[in-house]
Short mmCIF file of C-alpha atoms in Angstrom, two decimals:
data_model
loop_
_atom_site.label_atom_id
_atom_site.label_comp_id
_atom_site.label_asym_id
_atom_site.label_seq_id
_atom_site.Cartn_x
_atom_site.Cartn_y
_atom_site.Cartn_z
CA MET A 1 23.54 29.79 3.75
CA GLU A 2 26.31 29.94 6.70
CA PRO A 3 29.49 27.86 5.90
CA ILE A 4 29.64 24.34 6.85
CA ALA A 5 30.22 24.09 10.63
CA ALA A 6 31.69 20.67 10.89
CA ARG A 7 33.53 18.05 8.78
CA THR A 8 34.89 16.62 11.98
CA ALA A 9 32.80 15.04 14.79
CA ARG A 10 34.77 16.91 17.51
CA GLY A 11 34.73 19.77 19.90
CA ALA A 12 31.82 22.45 19.84
CA ALA A 13 30.49 21.21 16.60
CA LEU A 14 30.23 17.61 18.00
CA ALA A 15 28.56 18.78 21.35
CA PHE A 16 26.20 21.03 19.17
CA TRP A 17 25.24 17.99 17.23
CA GLU A 18 24.66 15.55 20.03
CA ALA A 19 22.51 18.73 21.88
CA LEU A 20 20.54 18.50 18.53
CA VAL A 21 20.24 14.55 18.51
CA ALA A 22 18.97 14.61 22.14
CA GLY A 23 16.60 17.61 21.83
CA ASP A 24 18.36 19.22 24.87
CA GLY A 25 17.41 23.04 24.96
CA CYS A 26 19.58 23.98 27.57
CA ALA A 27 22.63 22.35 25.84
CA LEU A 28 21.54 23.84 22.45
CA LEU A 29 21.32 27.35 23.87
CA GLY A 30 24.85 26.87 25.70
CA CYS A 31 26.42 25.89 22.35
CA LEU A 32 24.78 28.75 20.31
CA ALA A 33 26.08 31.14 23.15
CA GLU A 34 29.57 29.90 23.22
CA PRO A 35 31.85 32.52 21.82
CA GLY A 36 34.17 32.09 19.01
CA SER A 37 32.51 28.48 17.97
CA GLY A 38 31.27 29.70 14.63
CA LEU A 39 27.98 27.91 15.32
CA GLY A 40 24.80 29.06 14.48
CA ALA A 41 21.11 28.58 13.84
CA ASN A 42 22.16 27.89 10.46
CA SER A 43 25.05 25.83 10.52
CA VAL A 44 25.40 23.10 8.05
CA PHE A 45 26.47 19.74 9.02
CA ASP A 46 28.83 17.47 6.49
CA THR A 47 28.77 13.94 7.51
CA SER A 48 29.97 12.35 4.31
CA ASP A 49 33.29 11.35 6.23
CA SER A 50 32.07 8.16 7.50
CA ASP A 51 35.27 7.32 9.76
CA GLU A 52 34.50 10.57 11.54
CA TRP A 53 30.60 10.35 11.90
CA ARG A 54 29.83 6.66 11.69
CA GLN A 55 28.86 6.21 15.32
CA TYR A 56 27.02 9.43 15.58
CA ARG A 57 25.08 9.09 12.10
CA SER A 58 24.34 5.29 13.01
CA SER A 59 22.71 6.46 16.07
CA ALA A 60 20.70 9.07 14.48
CA ARG A 61 19.12 7.01 11.67
CA GLN A 62 16.02 9.39 11.68
CA LEU A 63 17.70 12.78 10.91
CA ARG A 64 17.09 12.85 7.32
CA LEU A 65 20.37 13.09 6.07
CA TRP A 66 19.85 13.96 2.29
CA SER A 67 22.72 13.54 -0.28
CA LEU A 68 23.58 16.51 -2.17
CA THR A 69 26.31 14.68 -4.05
CA TYR A 70 27.74 11.27 -4.02
CA GLU A 71 30.35 13.01 -1.57
CA GLN A 72 28.32 14.97 0.64
CA GLU A 73 25.63 14.61 3.01
CA LEU A 74 24.34 17.74 4.37
CA THR A 75 21.89 18.65 7.24
CA THR A 76 21.16 21.73 9.34
CA PRO A 77 20.06 22.04 13.07
CA LEU A 78 16.55 22.94 11.84
CA HIS A 79 16.34 19.67 10.00
CA ILE A 80 17.49 17.47 12.81
CA THR A 81 14.96 18.94 15.46
CA ALA A 82 11.98 19.05 12.83
CA SER A 83 12.77 15.43 11.67
CA ARG A 84 12.61 14.03 15.59
CA GLY A 85 9.58 16.50 16.63
CA TYR A 86 11.75 18.44 19.10
CA LEU A 87 9.55 21.54 19.43
CA ASP A 88 11.22 23.63 21.88
CA CYS A 89 14.52 23.13 20.12
CA LEU A 90 12.87 23.93 16.85
CA ARG A 91 11.36 27.20 18.27
CA HIS A 92 14.92 28.34 19.67
CA LEU A 93 16.47 28.22 16.49
CA LEU A 94 13.65 29.63 14.73
CA LEU A 95 13.69 32.68 17.22
CA ARG A 96 17.74 33.09 16.36
CA GLY A 97 17.28 33.57 12.92
CA ALA A 98 17.29 30.10 11.40
CA GLU A 99 16.17 30.27 7.87
CA VAL A 100 12.91 28.43 7.57
CA ASP A 101 13.36 27.13 4.15
CA LEU A 102 17.14 26.13 3.79
CA ALA A 103 17.55 23.03 2.27
CA PRO A 104 21.43 22.36 1.71
CA GLY A 105 20.60 18.70 1.56
CA GLY A 106 17.67 19.03 -0.92
CA GLN A 107 14.83 19.24 1.41
CA THR A 108 13.49 21.71 3.76
CA ALA A 109 12.95 21.36 7.47
CA LEU A 110 9.02 21.49 6.50
CA HIS A 111 9.65 18.14 4.27
CA ALA A 112 11.33 16.48 7.28
CA ALA A 113 8.55 17.55 9.87
CA CYS A 114 6.10 15.94 7.54
CA ALA A 115 8.01 12.93 6.94
CA ALA A 116 8.08 12.31 10.56
CA ALA A 117 4.53 13.26 11.05
CA ALA A 118 5.43 15.66 13.38
CA ALA A 119 2.45 18.01 13.29
CA ASP A 120 3.32 20.76 15.93
CA CYS A 121 6.63 21.09 14.35
CA VAL A 122 4.64 21.68 10.85
CA ARG A 123 2.23 24.24 12.40
CA LEU A 124 5.54 25.84 13.78
CA LEU A 125 7.30 25.92 10.77
CA LEU A 126 4.18 27.35 8.72
CA SER A 127 3.78 30.05 11.27
CA PHE A 128 7.32 31.22 10.60
CA GLY A 129 6.44 31.35 6.74
CA ALA A 130 7.72 28.05 5.52
CA ASP A 131 6.97 27.23 1.99
CA PRO A 132 4.08 24.70 2.06
CA ALA A 133 4.64 24.19 -1.78
CA ALA A 134 8.48 23.76 -1.66
CA VAL A 135 10.14 21.21 -4.26
CA SER A 136 12.61 18.75 -2.85
CA ASP A 137 15.62 17.55 -5.28
CA GLY A 138 13.39 14.67 -5.36
CA GLY A 139 10.86 16.33 -6.70
CA PHE A 140 8.33 16.05 -3.80
CA GLN A 141 6.18 18.65 -1.96
CA PRO A 142 5.79 18.41 1.63
CA LEU A 143 2.21 17.15 1.01
CA HIS A 144 3.69 14.02 -0.82
CA LEU A 145 5.58 12.92 2.47
CA CYS A 146 2.46 12.64 4.51
CA ARG A 147 2.65 9.00 4.45
CA SER A 148 1.82 7.48 7.74
CA PRO A 149 -1.43 7.00 9.79
CA GLY A 150 -0.36 10.06 12.08
CA SER A 151 0.23 12.62 9.22
CA SER A 152 -3.09 13.74 8.61
CA GLU A 153 -2.98 16.62 10.55
CA CYS A 154 0.28 17.60 8.83
CA ALA A 155 -1.69 17.51 5.64
CA ARG A 156 -4.36 19.78 7.20
CA LEU A 157 -2.12 22.26 8.17
CA LEU A 158 -0.51 22.34 4.65
CA LEU A 159 -3.72 22.44 2.98
CA SER A 160 -4.89 25.08 4.91
CA HIS A 161 -1.70 27.23 4.24
CA GLY A 162 -2.38 26.81 0.58
CA ALA A 163 -0.56 23.55 -0.49
CA PRO A 164 -1.88 22.26 -3.80
CA VAL A 165 -3.68 19.39 -3.38
CA ASN A 166 -3.46 17.62 -6.83
CA VAL A 167 0.54 18.31 -7.47
CA ALA A 168 2.31 15.35 -9.26
CA SER A 169 5.74 14.48 -7.83
CA GLU A 170 8.41 15.01 -10.83
CA GLU A 171 9.59 11.38 -11.36
CA GLU A 172 6.89 9.28 -10.56
CA GLY A 173 3.86 11.50 -11.23
CA ASP A 174 2.00 10.96 -8.15
CA THR A 175 -0.18 13.31 -6.50
CA PRO A 176 -0.68 12.99 -2.96
CA LEU A 177 -3.95 11.06 -3.16
CA HIS A 178 -2.08 8.33 -5.05
CA VAL A 179 0.52 8.16 -2.06
CA ALA A 180 -2.32 8.14 0.50
CA ALA A 181 -4.16 5.54 -1.51
CA ARG A 182 -1.03 3.41 -2.21
CA LEU A 183 -0.36 3.18 1.38
CA GLY A 184 -3.80 2.60 2.76
CA LEU A 185 -4.28 5.58 4.67
CA PRO A 186 -8.38 6.02 4.89
CA GLU A 187 -8.44 9.41 6.96
CA LEU A 188 -5.90 11.21 4.86
CA VAL A 189 -7.62 10.00 1.92
CA GLY A 190 -10.92 11.53 3.03
CA LEU A 191 -8.96 14.77 3.99
CA LEU A 192 -7.68 14.85 0.43
CA LEU A 193 -11.00 14.23 -1.26
CA GLN A 194 -12.71 16.91 0.91
CA HIS A 195 -10.17 19.54 -0.49
CA GLY A 196 -10.99 18.35 -3.97
CA ALA A 197 -8.41 15.93 -5.06
CA ASP A 198 -8.62 14.47 -8.30
CA LEU A 199 -9.95 11.10 -8.40
CA GLU A 200 -8.84 10.18 -11.81
CA ALA A 201 -5.56 11.64 -11.92
CA THR A 202 -2.96 9.43 -13.50
CA ASN A 203 0.65 8.81 -12.42
CA GLY A 204 3.68 7.97 -14.85
CA GLU A 205 2.59 4.31 -14.84
CA GLY A 206 -1.11 5.45 -15.91
CA GLU A 207 -2.33 4.40 -12.28
CA THR A 208 -5.43 6.36 -11.03
CA PRO A 209 -5.61 6.43 -7.34
CA LEU A 210 -7.95 3.42 -7.18
CA ILE A 211 -5.34 1.42 -8.94
CA ALA A 212 -2.94 2.78 -6.83
CA ALA A 213 -4.98 1.56 -3.94
CA CYS A 214 -5.38 -1.91 -5.21
CA SER A 215 -1.72 -2.41 -6.33
CA PRO A 216 0.42 -2.77 -3.39
CA ALA A 217 0.94 -5.92 -1.55
CA HIS A 218 -0.41 -5.55 2.12
CA SER A 219 -0.85 -7.83 5.21
CA ALA A 220 -4.21 -9.35 6.38
CA ARG A 221 -4.31 -6.95 9.00
CA ALA A 222 -3.84 -3.91 6.78
CA ALA A 223 -6.72 -5.24 4.24
CA GLU A 224 -9.50 -3.28 6.09
CA ALA A 225 -7.65 -0.01 5.72
CA HIS A 226 -7.10 -0.51 2.00
CA PHE A 227 -10.94 -1.49 1.75
CA ASP A 228 -11.73 1.90 3.45
CA VAL A 229 -9.47 3.75 1.26
CA CYS A 230 -11.05 1.96 -1.89
CA ARG A 231 -14.71 2.34 -0.76
CA GLN A 232 -14.25 6.23 -0.11
CA LEU A 233 -12.80 6.51 -3.73
CA VAL A 234 -15.58 4.44 -5.24
CA GLU A 235 -18.21 6.10 -3.24
CA ALA A 236 -16.86 9.39 -4.62
CA GLY A 237 -16.99 8.35 -8.04
CA ALA A 238 -13.85 6.77 -9.04
CA ARG A 239 -13.97 4.47 -12.20
CA VAL A 240 -13.96 0.94 -11.38
CA ASN A 241 -12.76 -0.21 -14.59
CA ALA A 242 -10.02 2.57 -15.35
CA ALA A 243 -6.64 0.95 -16.85
CA ASP A 244 -3.05 1.79 -16.21
CA ARG A 245 -0.45 1.50 -19.20
CA ASP A 246 -0.31 -2.37 -18.84
CA ARG A 247 -4.18 -2.43 -18.98
CA GLN A 248 -4.34 -3.31 -15.19
CA ARG A 249 -7.69 -2.59 -13.62
CA PRO A 250 -8.41 -2.21 -9.97
CA LEU A 251 -10.12 -5.59 -10.15
CA HIS A 252 -6.63 -7.07 -11.53
CA GLN A 253 -4.54 -5.75 -8.45
CA ALA A 254 -7.21 -6.42 -5.92
CA SER A 255 -7.57 -9.90 -6.95
CA LYS A 256 -3.40 -10.28 -7.08
CA ASN A 257 -3.46 -9.50 -3.69
CA ALA A 258 -6.41 -11.30 -2.52
CA ASN A 259 -8.17 -8.90 -0.79
CA ALA A 260 -11.51 -10.21 -1.09
CA ARG A 261 -13.48 -7.29 0.54
CA VAL A 262 -12.12 -4.77 -2.35
CA VAL A 263 -12.89 -7.34 -4.84
CA ALA A 264 -16.48 -7.63 -3.94
CA LEU A 265 -16.80 -4.03 -3.90
CA LEU A 266 -15.61 -3.60 -7.18
CA LEU A 267 -17.72 -6.33 -8.62
CA ALA A 268 -20.57 -4.98 -6.77
CA ARG A 269 -19.95 -1.56 -8.65
CA GLY A 270 -19.60 -3.08 -11.99
CA ALA A 271 -16.12 -4.16 -12.63
CA ASN A 272 -15.40 -6.42 -15.65
CA VAL A 273 -14.74 -9.64 -14.31
CA ASN A 274 -13.35 -11.25 -17.67
CA ILE A 275 -11.23 -8.41 -19.21
CA MET A 276 -7.61 -9.11 -19.84
CA SER A 277 -4.62 -7.23 -19.19
CA TYR A 278 -1.59 -6.97 -21.61
CA SER A 279 -0.28 -9.87 -20.00
CA GLY A 280 -3.48 -11.96 -20.98
CA ASN A 281 -4.44 -12.51 -17.23
CA THR A 282 -7.90 -11.96 -15.88
CA ALA A 283 -8.72 -11.23 -12.38
CA LEU A 284 -9.27 -15.00 -11.91
CA HIS A 285 -5.74 -15.98 -12.83
CA ASN A 286 -4.16 -13.30 -10.91
CA ALA A 287 -6.08 -14.71 -7.70
CA LEU A 288 -5.08 -18.28 -8.66
CA GLN A 289 -1.24 -17.33 -9.30
CA VAL A 290 -0.96 -16.05 -5.58
CA ALA A 291 -3.37 -18.08 -3.81
CA ALA A 292 -0.37 -20.16 -2.38
CA TYR A 293 1.04 -16.81 -1.07
CA ARG A 294 -1.71 -15.13 0.21
CA LEU A 295 -3.08 -17.75 2.74
CA GLU A 296 -3.46 -15.19 5.41
CA HIS A 297 -5.97 -13.39 3.14
CA GLN A 298 -8.01 -16.37 2.67
CA PRO A 299 -7.76 -16.44 -1.26
CA GLU A 300 -10.69 -18.74 -1.59
CA LEU A 301 -13.04 -15.84 -0.86
CA THR A 302 -11.61 -13.91 -3.81
CA VAL A 303 -11.85 -16.64 -6.12
CA ARG A 304 -15.36 -17.56 -4.90
CA HIS A 305 -16.39 -13.95 -5.66
CA LEU A 306 -15.24 -13.62 -9.17
CA LEU A 307 -16.61 -17.32 -9.86
CA ASN A 308 -19.93 -16.03 -8.61
CA HIS A 309 -19.88 -12.99 -10.73
CA GLY A 310 -19.25 -14.96 -13.92
CA ALA A 311 -15.52 -15.42 -14.16
CA VAL A 312 -14.61 -17.42 -16.95
CA ARG A 313 -13.34 -20.90 -15.74
CA VAL A 314 -9.78 -22.34 -16.34
CA TRP A 315 -9.68 -24.69 -19.33
CA PRO A 316 -10.04 -28.07 -17.91
CA GLY A 317 -6.57 -29.38 -19.38
CA ALA A 318 -5.14 -26.61 -17.35
CA LEU A 319 -6.52 -27.71 -13.87
CA LEU A 320 -3.71 -30.07 -13.04
CA LYS A 321 -1.28 -26.85 -13.17
CA VAL A 322 -3.36 -25.10 -11.28
CA LEU A 323 -3.54 -28.07 -8.72
CA ARG A 324 0.29 -27.73 -8.48
CA HIS A 325 0.20 -24.08 -7.97
CA CYS A 326 -2.56 -23.67 -5.37
CA CYS A 327 -2.89 -26.92 -3.25
CA ALA A 328 -1.49 -25.15 -0.43
CA SER A 329 -4.86 -23.46 -0.38
CA PRO A 330 -7.49 -26.42 -0.51
CA ARG A 331 -10.39 -24.37 -0.34
CA THR A 332 -9.17 -22.49 -3.34
CA VAL A 333 -9.08 -25.65 -5.27
CA GLU A 334 -12.44 -27.05 -4.03
CA THR A 335 -14.15 -23.73 -4.97
CA LEU A 336 -12.53 -23.82 -8.43
CA LEU A 337 -13.33 -27.52 -9.06
CA ASN A 338 -16.97 -27.42 -7.85
CA CYS A 339 -17.59 -25.25 -11.02
CA TYR A 340 -17.31 -28.41 -13.25
CA ALA A 341 -19.34 -31.07 -13.71
CA ARG A 342 -16.37 -33.45 -14.73
CA VAL A 343 -12.89 -33.26 -13.17
CA PRO A 344 -10.03 -35.27 -15.32
CA VAL A 345 -8.55 -36.67 -12.25
CA THR A 346 -5.56 -39.16 -12.77
CA GLU A 347 -2.51 -40.42 -10.97
CA ALA A 348 -0.69 -37.40 -11.77
CA TRP A 349 -2.94 -35.35 -9.62
CA GLN A 350 -1.89 -37.21 -6.79
CA GLN A 351 1.87 -36.99 -7.60
CA ALA A 352 1.16 -33.07 -7.84
CA VAL A 353 0.43 -32.61 -4.20
CA PRO A 354 3.24 -32.92 -1.56
CA GLU A 355 2.71 -35.38 0.93
CA GLU A 356 2.68 -33.10 3.75
CA LEU A 357 -0.27 -31.26 2.45
CA VAL A 358 -1.99 -34.34 2.19
CA ARG A 359 -1.32 -35.25 5.80
CA GLN A 360 -2.43 -31.79 6.83
CA HIS A 361 -5.85 -32.11 4.87
CA PRO A 362 -6.22 -35.94 4.70
CA GLY A 363 -10.22 -35.89 3.88
CA PHE A 364 -10.12 -33.10 1.46
CA PHE A 365 -7.35 -34.86 -0.59
CA ARG A 366 -8.91 -38.41 -0.34
CA SER A 367 -12.42 -36.75 -1.73
CA LEU A 368 -10.30 -35.10 -4.46
CA PHE A 369 -8.41 -38.18 -5.76
CA ALA A 370 -11.41 -40.12 -5.53
CA LEU A 371 -13.49 -37.85 -8.31
CA GLY A 372 -11.33 -39.86 -10.99
CA GLN A 373 -13.38 -43.19 -10.04
CA GLY A 374 -16.86 -42.13 -11.05
CA PRO A 375 -19.22 -39.62 -11.86
CA ARG A 376 -19.77 -36.65 -9.34
CA SER A 377 -22.85 -36.54 -7.03
CA LEU A 378 -26.43 -35.75 -8.17
CA GLN A 379 -26.67 -32.78 -6.06
CA HIS A 380 -23.23 -31.54 -7.59
CA LEU A 381 -24.43 -32.14 -11.04
CA ALA A 382 -27.75 -30.10 -10.32
CA ARG A 383 -25.52 -27.39 -8.93
CA CYS A 384 -23.32 -27.29 -12.07
CA ALA A 385 -26.46 -27.27 -14.37
CA LEU A 386 -28.01 -24.45 -12.66
CA ARG A 387 -24.64 -22.25 -12.47
CA SER A 388 -24.37 -22.90 -16.22
CA CYS A 389 -27.95 -22.05 -17.17
CA LEU A 390 -27.86 -18.77 -15.14
CA GLU A 391 -24.06 -17.77 -15.95
CA GLY A 392 -23.52 -14.26 -16.27
CA ARG A 393 -26.49 -13.54 -14.07
CA LEU A 394 -26.53 -15.74 -10.92
CA LEU A 395 -26.38 -13.40 -8.37
CA GLN A 396 -29.38 -11.33 -9.98
CA ALA A 397 -31.67 -14.24 -10.70
CA LEU A 398 -30.88 -16.78 -7.68
CA PRO A 399 -32.96 -14.71 -5.09
CA HIS A 400 -36.25 -15.24 -7.28
CA LEU A 401 -35.83 -18.81 -7.13
CA ARG A 402 -36.62 -18.82 -3.30
CA LEU A 403 -34.43 -21.66 -2.57
CA PRO A 404 -33.97 -22.47 1.14
CA PRO A 405 -30.88 -20.55 2.38
CA ALA A 406 -28.59 -23.60 2.66
CA LEU A 407 -29.24 -24.80 -0.71
CA GLU A 408 -28.86 -21.17 -1.91
CA GLN A 409 -25.60 -21.12 -0.07
CA PHE A 410 -24.54 -24.57 -1.80
CA VAL A 411 -25.17 -23.28 -5.16
CA LEU A 412 -22.79 -20.07 -4.24
CA LEU A 413 -20.21 -22.49 -3.60
CA ARG A 414 -20.29 -22.79 0.18
CA PHE A 415 -16.99 -24.24 1.72
CA GLU A 416 -17.39 -27.69 2.45
CA ASP A 417 -13.62 -28.79 2.87
CA LEU A 418 -14.51 -31.99 0.58
CA LEU A 419 -15.44 -32.79 -2.91
CA TYR A 420 -18.38 -34.95 -4.19
#
């Protein structure tokens, strides 16, 4: 490794830095050709002096400045250009002798290019002999850093050059499939599966890729991508009842995220709806606990799927507590309460719902509070009796009853936005 080229942001070193940051190939070549500058393709920048480098580092947040110690932050021309996708500048440096696997800051330029999803840079680095299995100071190989929707081509290039598909990161124990599944990257997941990724590999938390795919909180917009990932994993044979170290299963995690399509997929594939985690929670408990915070995900859909697949209902004495937690999602409350022939509504129930919510949903909450004034309707009681009779096999038996479609949907807890 060449000596550190710059600890101060001035002179030829600063001009070199600015040429690299801007991707200015002409200025870059001019800096390298300047006699007596001491600059080269393998120069190392030490940017740890915050007074010197503050304005230059703050304008270059994507430079991948990795800490070697608490005092040093080291990077090279190759890292800067690879992390920004500056293909021509990268080629200039490589043709002028840049060491392709130089990693003064803990990661190679190939790591930087993969993290930036710069596929052309990845291709060029590999053609110059970059190690596709290089391990960073953080214990990651380049394939672990393919973490964006645009990084599938980077992963394909790595795999075609011999990158191991099932390598685990050193600290978390994640395989590339764990990473892609957790981030909801269906194209990358499909690619890894085609190359033999292990469906049942477990990381340091005992998570399989399917558990990882179900675990992270995600927006409603991202729910479709996570569903596609889970569908691919399940269709490839992933175990839907696998458990992590806390006995959390895919269904527990999907319910916690109120991803109704994933919940339905897992249940259709035989996920155990009533098994508990170490904390004593079932999937239904998880869904109810987050209903008020996952409104954009329509948590009532998740709750309905679970109940129609035989989830054990909440103890009636705890329904007031559930109301306090879930009243922001009236349809979740409706779905749950429509599984009971009798609901112990008291004045405390009215006090549990904020007045603002009552004003937003007056019809529903009036019908809820009225349940304490008499028995529920005969139609509802018949529904409860039928659901009780078919408990655990409702979805299998119901088609054989040949009920009219509207009545069948009523039995399956169709949303009506009121209770009777």
